Amino acid sequence: MEVHNVEITMSAVQPSQYPTIGLPEIAFVGRSNVGKSSLTNTLINRKAFARTSSQPGKTQTLNFYKVEDEVFFVDVPGYGYAKVSKKMREEFGKMIETYLTERSQLKGVVSLVDARHEPSEEDIAMYNWLTYFDIPVLVVATKADKISRGKWNRAESIIKKALEFDSANSDFQMFSSLTKAGKDEVWAWIEARMAE
């Protein structure tokens, strides 16, 4: 998709605040600092539209970005960050669960993991949870430029093994916001979900 128009429409913490215009929605989930904002900015051809932060755990609301009046990208708070209080983590959890399980406009979830490391327990739990609820998932391994191209297959197999990857209902993509590798493939997956 050629992206020219993007607007942040709203930040929501409960269903009454979600957009009501009925566009398809694609959610982005991942550990704090895994590169969600960088992926979003790459997809929408912006330098710093989605707020990147050096302070993990900064996103605390569901942020809805309207892209070309055709789809909403939904930035979900990063998980697995210790400095957020337990009570706040529980509130995040409820907010995210409500959105992911009850939102009919949600067409799929892009789940980000770090290409350089085996998925964390939280990554595995999130993936299991999404597949349990039959939500289409694209696992995107970010920061792929940090490992040599010759090791991509090995990184992919380590990640898939840890996740117990279900290739019937999930897809996988290596990605680098630096080189833009994987950008077109991620968009192709998003557009296929939008068309469903």
mmCIF file of N, CA and C in Angstrom, residues 91-164:
data_model
loop_
_atom_site.group_PDB
_atom_site.id
_atom_site.type_symbol
_atom_site.label_atom_id
_atom_site.label_comp_id
_atom_site.label_asym_id
_atom_site.label_seq_id
_atom_site.Cartn_x
_atom_site.Cartn_y
_atom_site.Cartn_z
ATOM 1 N N GLU A 91 -4.053 -4.198 34.945
ATOM 2 C CA GLU A 91 -4.992 -3.353 34.210
ATOM 3 C C GLU A 91 -4.714 -3.390 32.708
ATOM 4 N N PHE A 92 -3.425 -3.317 32.355
ATOM 5 C CA PHE A 92 -3.033 -3.472 30.937
ATOM 6 C C PHE A 92 -3.593 -4.770 30.385
ATOM 7 N N GLY A 93 -3.339 -5.842 31.171
ATOM 8 C CA GLY A 93 -3.733 -7.186 30.734
ATOM 9 C C GLY A 93 -5.213 -7.248 30.424
ATOM 10 N N LYS A 94 -6.021 -6.697 31.318
ATOM 11 C CA LYS A 94 -7.482 -6.695 31.113
ATOM 12 C C LYS A 94 -7.854 -5.897 29.874
ATOM 13 N N MET A 95 -7.243 -4.714 29.749
ATOM 14 C CA MET A 95 -7.555 -3.838 28.612
ATOM 15 C C MET A 95 -7.219 -4.535 27.292
ATOM 16 N N ILE A 96 -6.037 -5.157 27.250
ATOM 17 C CA ILE A 96 -5.592 -5.818 26.020
ATOM 18 C C ILE A 96 -6.467 -7.021 25.705
ATOM 19 N N GLU A 97 -6.771 -7.802 26.746
ATOM 20 C CA GLU A 97 -7.590 -8.998 26.547
ATOM 21 C C GLU A 97 -8.983 -8.627 26.036
ATOM 22 N N THR A 98 -9.562 -7.604 26.632
ATOM 23 C CA THR A 98 -10.891 -7.150 26.185
ATOM 24 C C THR A 98 -10.843 -6.771 24.708
ATOM 25 N N TYR A 99 -9.844 -5.999 24.343
ATOM 26 C CA TYR A 99 -9.738 -5.563 22.941
ATOM 27 C C TYR A 99 -9.538 -6.758 22.004
ATOM 28 N N LEU A 100 -8.592 -7.618 22.323
ATOM 29 C CA LEU A 100 -8.244 -8.702 21.398
ATOM 30 C C LEU A 100 -9.335 -9.759 21.273
ATOM 31 N N THR A 101 -10.122 -9.964 22.330
ATOM 32 C CA THR A 101 -11.134 -11.031 22.255
ATOM 33 C C THR A 101 -12.510 -10.535 21.837
ATOM 34 N N GLU A 102 -12.783 -9.231 21.996
ATOM 35 C CA GLU A 102 -14.156 -8.772 21.760
ATOM 36 C C GLU A 102 -14.311 -7.848 20.560
ATOM 37 N N ARG A 103 -13.227 -7.480 19.924
ATOM 38 C CA ARG A 103 -13.293 -6.472 18.872
ATOM 39 C C ARG A 103 -13.520 -7.124 17.515
ATOM 40 N N SER A 104 -14.734 -6.950 16.959
ATOM 41 C CA SER A 104 -15.041 -7.625 15.688
ATOM 42 C C SER A 104 -14.255 -7.049 14.503
ATOM 43 N N GLN A 105 -13.826 -5.797 14.618
ATOM 44 C CA GLN A 105 -13.061 -5.182 13.513
ATOM 45 C C GLN A 105 -11.620 -5.686 13.444
ATOM 46 N N LEU A 106 -11.171 -6.372 14.487
ATOM 47 C CA LEU A 106 -9.785 -6.861 14.513
ATOM 48 C C LEU A 106 -9.622 -8.002 13.513
ATOM 49 N N LYS A 107 -8.749 -7.805 12.531
ATOM 50 C CA LYS A 107 -8.564 -8.796 11.466
ATOM 51 C C LYS A 107 -7.314 -9.642 11.650
ATOM 52 N N GLY A 108 -6.405 -9.181 12.485
ATOM 53 C CA GLY A 108 -5.185 -9.952 12.692
ATOM 54 C C GLY A 108 -4.258 -9.216 13.630
ATOM 55 N N VAL A 109 -3.249 -9.943 14.122
ATOM 56 C CA VAL A 109 -2.286 -9.372 15.057
ATOM 57 C C VAL A 109 -0.876 -9.626 14.549
ATOM 58 N N VAL A 110 -0.087 -8.555 14.535
ATOM 59 C CA VAL A 110 1.334 -8.660 14.237
ATOM 60 C C VAL A 110 2.050 -8.768 15.585
ATOM 61 N N SER A 111 2.659 -9.927 15.819
ATOM 62 C CA SER A 111 3.314 -10.188 17.100
ATOM 63 C C SER A 111 4.821 -10.105 16.890
ATOM 64 N N LEU A 112 5.455 -9.139 17.567
ATOM 65 C CA LEU A 112 6.874 -8.890 17.335
ATOM 66 C C LEU A 112 7.748 -9.612 18.350
ATOM 67 N N VAL A 113 8.811 -10.212 17.839
ATOM 68 C CA VAL A 113 9.839 -10.814 18.687
ATOM 69 C C VAL A 113 11.191 -10.305 18.183
ATOM 70 N N ASP A 114 12.194 -10.390 19.014
ATOM 71 C CA ASP A 114 13.535 -9.936 18.643
ATOM 72 C C ASP A 114 14.254 -11.071 17.918
ATOM 73 N N ALA A 115 14.689 -10.824 16.682
ATOM 74 C CA ALA A 115 15.326 -11.866 15.864
ATOM 75 C C ALA A 115 16.597 -12.419 16.497
ATOM 76 N N ARG A 116 17.204 -11.634 17.390
ATOM 77 C CA ARG A 116 18.507 -12.029 17.943
ATOM 78 C C ARG A 116 18.403 -12.990 19.113
ATOM 79 N N HIS A 117 17.200 -13.132 19.664
ATOM 80 C CA HIS A 117 17.061 -13.921 20.887
ATOM 81 C C HIS A 117 15.924 -14.927 20.773
ATOM 82 N N GLU A 118 16.023 -15.959 21.573
ATOM 83 C CA GLU A 118 14.894 -16.879 21.684
ATOM 84 C C GLU A 118 13.728 -16.104 22.304
ATOM 85 N N PRO A 119 12.493 -16.374 21.876
ATOM 86 C CA PRO A 119 11.346 -15.644 22.452
ATOM 87 C C PRO A 119 11.281 -15.783 23.969
ATOM 88 N N SER A 120 10.877 -14.695 24.634
ATOM 89 C CA SER A 120 10.745 -14.705 26.096
ATOM 90 C C SER A 120 9.483 -15.483 26.487
ATOM 91 N N GLU A 121 9.357 -15.757 27.778
ATOM 92 C CA GLU A 121 8.141 -16.432 28.266
ATOM 93 C C GLU A 121 6.900 -15.638 27.902
ATOM 94 N N GLU A 122 7.007 -14.296 27.982
ATOM 95 C CA GLU A 122 5.845 -13.455 27.641
ATOM 96 C C GLU A 122 5.519 -13.557 26.156
ATOM 97 N N ASP A 123 6.557 -13.604 25.321
ATOM 98 C CA ASP A 123 6.324 -13.759 23.872
ATOM 99 C C ASP A 123 5.573 -15.061 23.600
ATOM 100 N N ILE A 124 6.020 -16.120 24.254
ATOM 101 C CA ILE A 124 5.406 -17.439 24.040
ATOM 102 C C ILE A 124 3.966 -17.434 24.550
ATOM 103 N N ALA A 125 3.770 -16.837 25.727
ATOM 104 C CA ALA A 125 2.412 -16.772 26.302
ATOM 105 C C ALA A 125 1.479 -15.983 25.386
ATOM 106 N N MET A 126 1.961 -14.858 24.863
ATOM 107 C CA MET A 126 1.137 -14.038 23.960
ATOM 108 C C MET A 126 0.784 -14.821 22.694
ATOM 109 N N TYR A 127 1.763 -15.473 22.117
ATOM 110 C CA TYR A 127 1.517 -16.247 20.894
ATOM 111 C C TYR A 127 0.507 -17.369 21.158
ATOM 112 N N ASN A 128 0.701 -18.096 22.265
ATOM 113 C CA ASN A 128 -0.236 -19.179 22.600
ATOM 114 C C ASN A 128 -1.647 -18.650 22.785
ATOM 115 N N TRP A 129 -1.729 -17.511 23.424
ATOM 116 C CA TRP A 129 -3.019 -16.902 23.705
ATOM 117 C C TRP A 129 -3.729 -16.501 22.409
ATOM 118 N N LEU A 130 -2.992 -15.868 21.487
ATOM 119 C CA LEU A 130 -3.573 -15.453 20.206
ATOM 120 C C LEU A 130 -4.043 -16.658 19.395
ATOM 121 N N THR A 131 -3.219 -17.723 19.384
ATOM 122 C CA THR A 131 -3.614 -18.902 18.603
ATOM 123 C C THR A 131 -4.793 -19.616 19.264
ATOM 124 N N TYR A 132 -4.830 -19.596 20.603
ATOM 125 C CA TYR A 132 -5.956 -20.204 21.323
ATOM 126 C C TYR A 132 -7.277 -19.546 20.909
ATOM 127 N N PHE A 133 -7.234 -18.213 20.737
ATOM 128 C CA PHE A 133 -8.457 -17.495 20.352
ATOM 129 C C PHE A 133 -8.649 -17.413 18.835
ATOM 130 N N ASP A 134 -7.848 -18.204 18.093
ATOM 131 C CA ASP A 134 -7.982 -18.251 16.624
ATOM 132 C C ASP A 134 -7.826 -16.898 15.955
ATOM 133 N N ILE A 135 -6.958 -16.065 16.491
ATOM 134 C CA ILE A 135 -6.704 -14.759 15.872
ATOM 135 C C ILE A 135 -5.542 -14.942 14.889
ATOM 136 N N PRO A 136 -5.721 -14.549 13.624
ATOM 137 C CA PRO A 136 -4.607 -14.689 12.672
ATOM 138 C C PRO A 136 -3.389 -13.908 13.163
ATOM 139 N N VAL A 137 -2.224 -14.565 13.121
ATOM 140 C CA VAL A 137 -1.005 -13.956 13.664
ATOM 141 C C VAL A 137 0.102 -13.933 12.611
ATOM 142 N N LEU A 138 0.760 -12.799 12.524
ATOM 143 C CA LEU A 138 2.015 -12.709 11.782
ATOM 144 C C LEU A 138 3.111 -12.459 12.812
ATOM 145 N N VAL A 139 4.011 -13.426 12.981
ATOM 146 C CA VAL A 139 5.144 -13.234 13.872
ATOM 147 C C VAL A 139 6.229 -12.510 13.082
ATOM 148 N N VAL A 140 6.608 -11.328 13.550
ATOM 149 C CA VAL A 140 7.650 -10.546 12.887
ATOM 150 C C VAL A 140 8.886 -10.515 13.784
ATOM 151 N N ALA A 141 9.995 -11.019 13.236
ATOM 152 C CA ALA A 141 11.267 -11.011 13.979
ATOM 153 C C ALA A 141 12.011 -9.732 13.619
ATOM 154 N N THR A 142 12.036 -8.790 14.565
ATOM 155 C CA THR A 142 12.607 -7.461 14.307
ATOM 156 C C THR A 142 14.128 -7.462 14.501
ATOM 157 N N LYS A 143 14.732 -6.350 14.080
ATOM 158 C CA LYS A 143 16.175 -6.126 14.257
ATOM 159 C C LYS A 143 17.000 -7.187 13.516
ATOM 160 N N ALA A 144 16.446 -7.665 12.382
ATOM 161 C CA ALA A 144 17.112 -8.718 11.619
ATOM 162 C C ALA A 144 18.445 -8.248 11.040
ATOM 163 N N ASP A 145 18.619 -6.920 10.895
ATOM 164 C CA ASP A 145 19.892 -6.399 10.381
ATOM 165 C C ASP A 145 21.037 -6.636 11.360
ATOM 166 N N LYS A 146 20.682 -6.939 12.618
ATOM 167 C CA LYS A 146 21.717 -7.142 13.633
ATOM 168 C C LYS A 146 22.340 -8.543 13.568
ATOM 169 N N ILE A 147 21.741 -9.422 12.740
ATOM 170 C CA ILE A 147 22.359 -10.735 12.533
ATOM 171 C C ILE A 147 22.623 -10.918 11.042
ATOM 172 N N SER A 148 23.652 -11.675 10.712
ATOM 173 C CA SER A 148 24.011 -11.800 9.294
ATOM 174 C C SER A 148 22.934 -12.588 8.549
ATOM 175 N N ARG A 149 22.755 -12.226 7.293
ATOM 176 C CA ARG A 149 21.704 -12.820 6.457
ATOM 177 C C ARG A 149 21.793 -14.348 6.450
ATOM 178 N N GLY A 150 23.023 -14.852 6.494
ATOM 179 C CA GLY A 150 23.228 -16.301 6.474
ATOM 180 C C GLY A 150 22.679 -17.009 7.711
ATOM 181 N N LYS A 151 22.403 -16.231 8.760
ATOM 182 C CA LYS A 151 21.893 -16.848 10.004
ATOM 183 C C LYS A 151 20.389 -16.645 10.186
ATOM 184 N N TRP A 152 19.742 -16.066 9.187
ATOM 185 C CA TRP A 152 18.297 -15.818 9.310
ATOM 186 C C TRP A 152 17.497 -17.107 9.456
ATOM 187 N N ASN A 153 17.845 -18.131 8.659
ATOM 188 C CA ASN A 153 17.090 -19.387 8.731
ATOM 189 C C ASN A 153 17.212 -20.015 10.111
ATOM 190 N N ARG A 154 18.419 -19.937 10.664
ATOM 191 C CA ARG A 154 18.637 -20.501 12.002
ATOM 192 C C ARG A 154 17.825 -19.723 13.038
ATOM 193 N N ALA A 155 17.849 -18.389 12.940
ATOM 194 C CA ALA A 155 17.076 -17.557 13.877
ATOM 195 C C ALA A 155 15.592 -17.894 13.774
ATOM 196 N N GLU A 156 15.117 -18.034 12.538
ATOM 197 C CA GLU A 156 13.696 -18.359 12.326
ATOM 198 C C GLU A 156 13.350 -19.694 12.964
ATOM 199 N N SER A 157 14.206 -20.703 12.785
ATOM 200 C CA SER A 157 13.861 -22.014 13.341
ATOM 201 C C SER A 157 13.927 -22.016 14.868
ATOM 202 N N ILE A 158 14.833 -21.240 15.458
ATOM 203 C CA ILE A 158 14.894 -21.132 16.937
ATOM 204 C C ILE A 158 13.600 -20.500 17.469
ATOM 205 N N ILE A 159 13.171 -19.430 16.815
ATOM 206 C CA ILE A 159 11.944 -18.734 17.244
ATOM 207 C C ILE A 159 10.724 -19.639 17.084
ATOM 208 N N LYS A 160 10.619 -20.278 15.924
ATOM 209 C CA LYS A 160 9.447 -21.126 15.667
ATOM 210 C C LYS A 160 9.384 -22.306 16.636
ATOM 211 N N LYS A 161 10.544 -22.872 16.926
ATOM 212 C CA LYS A 161 10.575 -24.008 17.852
ATOM 213 C C LYS A 161 10.108 -23.569 19.241
ATOM 214 N N ALA A 162 10.617 -22.428 19.712
ATOM 215 C CA ALA A 162 10.245 -21.931 21.042
ATOM 216 C C ALA A 162 8.753 -21.627 21.128
ATOM 217 N N LEU A 163 8.195 -21.098 20.042
ATOM 218 C CA LEU A 163 6.769 -20.733 20.039
ATOM 219 C C LEU A 163 5.860 -21.944 19.797
ATOM 220 N N GLU A 164 6.464 -23.074 19.399
ATOM 221 C CA GLU A 164 5.664 -24.203 18.888
ATOM 222 C C GLU A 164 4.750 -23.684 17.790
#
